[in-house]
Amino acid sequence: MTNIADEFTTHLRQLGAAGQVVEFETEVPTAAAAAELLGCEVGAIANSLVFTVEDEPLLILTSGAHRVDTKHVARSQGLGRIRRATPDFVLAATGQPVGGVGPVGHPRPIRTLVDRHLNSYPVIWAGAGTKYRMFPTTYPELIRITGGTEIDVSG
């Protein structure tokens, strides 16, 4: 029987992602917690934040050092009002719980925007489908595997 973590790892391999999923003994639901465990800067953590735009999911991968300015993102991308998704909506859209959402491995494609600030780091750590797992990647690989659009998320 497979679970979210196994499916996520399989999906990464199918996408040709190079990094190996790392599992922790404790939850890493925040960028600060993940950075502390990994011994990296909080900015090198790619937060997977799910929003709604007209009842459709929008995934914004942002550096742990940034906050998303939803008004700026909406203006720059020609979108309607962007709202933070509820935990139930996140789980339905991604198949993954809040605090563990990865940039890939969702039941169907989700429009994805990627914070350009992540390009400042040679290694980026992203969620791997659960609050206990992450994987290393690079900015070019993150753009490639997500099909994401590069953006300045904070204006």
Coordinates of C-alpha atoms in Angstrom, one line a residue, residues 7-153:
E7 CA 3.8 8.7 -4.1
F8 CA 5.7 12.0 -3.7
T9 CA 9.1 10.3 -4.0
T10 CA 7.8 8.4 -7.1
H11 CA 6.6 11.6 -8.6
L12 CA 9.9 13.3 -8.1
R13 CA 11.7 10.5 -9.8
Q14 CA 9.3 10.6 -12.8
L15 CA 10.0 14.3 -13.1
G16 CA 13.8 13.7 -13.1
A17 CA 14.4 15.6 -9.9
A18 CA 17.9 14.9 -8.5
G19 CA 17.4 15.4 -4.7
Q20 CA 16.6 12.6 -2.3
V21 CA 13.7 13.1 0.1
V22 CA 14.9 13.5 3.7
E23 CA 12.6 12.4 6.6
F24 CA 12.8 14.0 10.0
E25 CA 11.7 12.7 13.4
T26 CA 9.8 15.9 14.2
E27 CA 7.5 18.0 12.1
V28 CA 8.9 20.8 10.0
P29 CA 5.7 22.8 9.3
T30 CA 7.4 26.2 9.1
A31 CA 10.4 27.6 7.2
A32 CA 12.1 28.5 10.5
A33 CA 11.8 25.0 11.9
A34 CA 13.0 23.5 8.7
A35 CA 16.0 25.9 8.4
E36 CA 17.0 25.1 12.0
L37 CA 17.0 21.3 11.4
L38 CA 18.7 21.6 8.1
G39 CA 21.3 24.2 9.2
C40 CA 20.5 26.6 6.3
E41 CA 19.2 30.1 6.0
V42 CA 15.5 30.5 6.3
G43 CA 15.5 32.1 2.8
A44 CA 16.6 28.8 1.3
I45 CA 13.3 27.1 2.3
A46 CA 10.6 27.1 -0.4
N47 CA 7.3 27.6 1.3
S48 CA 4.4 26.1 -0.6
L49 CA 1.5 28.4 0.0
V50 CA -1.9 27.6 -1.5
F51 CA -4.3 30.4 -2.3
T52 CA -7.6 30.6 -4.1
V53 CA -8.4 32.8 -7.1
E54 CA -12.0 32.5 -8.1
D55 CA -12.3 29.1 -6.4
E56 CA -9.2 27.8 -8.3
P57 CA -6.0 26.9 -6.4
L58 CA -2.9 29.0 -6.9
L59 CA 0.4 27.7 -5.5
I60 CA 3.0 30.3 -4.6
L61 CA 6.5 29.0 -3.8
T62 CA 8.1 31.7 -1.8
S63 CA 11.4 32.0 0.1
G64 CA 11.0 31.5 3.8
A65 CA 12.5 35.0 4.1
H66 CA 9.5 36.6 2.2
R67 CA 5.9 37.3 2.8
V68 CA 3.6 37.2 -0.2
D69 CA 2.0 40.5 -1.1
T70 CA -1.2 39.2 -2.6
K71 CA -2.3 42.5 -4.0
H72 CA 1.1 42.9 -5.9
V73 CA 0.9 39.3 -7.2
A74 CA -2.7 39.8 -8.4
R75 CA -1.8 43.0 -10.2
S76 CA 1.4 41.7 -11.8
Q77 CA -0.3 38.4 -12.9
G78 CA -3.6 39.9 -14.0
L79 CA -5.5 37.9 -11.4
G80 CA -8.6 38.6 -9.4
R81 CA -8.6 38.7 -5.6
I82 CA -6.1 36.2 -4.0
R83 CA -7.2 34.7 -0.8
R84 CA -5.5 32.3 1.6
A85 CA -6.9 28.8 1.2
T86 CA -8.5 26.8 4.0
P87 CA -6.8 23.6 5.2
D88 CA -9.6 21.6 3.7
F89 CA -9.2 23.3 0.3
V90 CA -5.4 22.8 0.4
L91 CA -5.8 19.1 1.1
A92 CA -8.4 18.7 -1.7
A93 CA -6.3 20.7 -4.2
T94 CA -2.9 19.2 -3.4
G95 CA -3.6 15.8 -1.7
Q96 CA -1.2 17.0 0.9
P97 CA -1.7 18.6 4.4
V98 CA -1.0 22.3 5.2
G99 CA 2.6 22.4 6.5
G100 CA 3.7 19.6 4.3
V101 CA 2.6 20.7 0.8
G102 CA 5.2 20.0 -1.8
P103 CA 5.7 21.9 -5.1
V104 CA 4.6 18.8 -7.1
G105 CA 2.7 15.6 -6.7
H106 CA -0.8 17.0 -6.7
P107 CA -3.8 15.2 -8.1
R108 CA -4.0 17.7 -11.0
P109 CA -1.8 20.6 -12.2
I110 CA -2.0 23.8 -10.2
R111 CA -0.9 27.2 -11.5
T112 CA 2.4 27.8 -9.8
L113 CA 4.3 31.0 -9.2
V114 CA 7.9 30.9 -7.9
D115 CA 9.6 33.6 -5.9
R116 CA 12.7 34.9 -7.8
H117 CA 14.5 35.3 -4.4
L118 CA 14.9 31.6 -4.2
N119 CA 17.4 31.9 -7.1
S120 CA 19.8 33.4 -4.5
Y121 CA 20.5 29.9 -3.0
P122 CA 22.4 27.1 -4.6
V123 CA 20.3 24.6 -2.7
I124 CA 16.6 25.1 -1.9
W125 CA 14.6 22.9 0.4
A126 CA 11.0 22.2 -0.4
G127 CA 8.2 20.2 1.3
A128 CA 7.8 16.6 0.2
G129 CA 4.1 15.9 0.9
T130 CA 4.1 15.6 4.7
K131 CA 5.1 17.7 7.7
Y132 CA 8.1 15.3 8.2
R133 CA 9.7 15.4 4.8
M134 CA 11.6 17.7 2.6
F135 CA 13.8 17.5 -0.5
P136 CA 16.7 19.5 -1.9
T137 CA 16.4 21.1 -5.3
T138 CA 17.8 24.0 -7.3
Y139 CA 16.0 27.0 -8.6
P140 CA 16.2 25.9 -12.3
E141 CA 15.0 22.4 -11.3
L142 CA 12.1 23.9 -9.3
I143 CA 11.0 26.0 -12.2
R144 CA 11.3 23.0 -14.5
I145 CA 9.4 20.4 -12.4
T146 CA 6.6 22.8 -11.5
G147 CA 6.3 24.6 -14.8
G148 CA 6.2 27.6 -12.5
T149 CA 6.3 31.3 -13.5
E150 CA 9.1 33.4 -11.9
I151 CA 7.8 36.4 -9.9
D152 CA 8.8 38.9 -7.3
V153 CA 6.2 37.9 -4.6

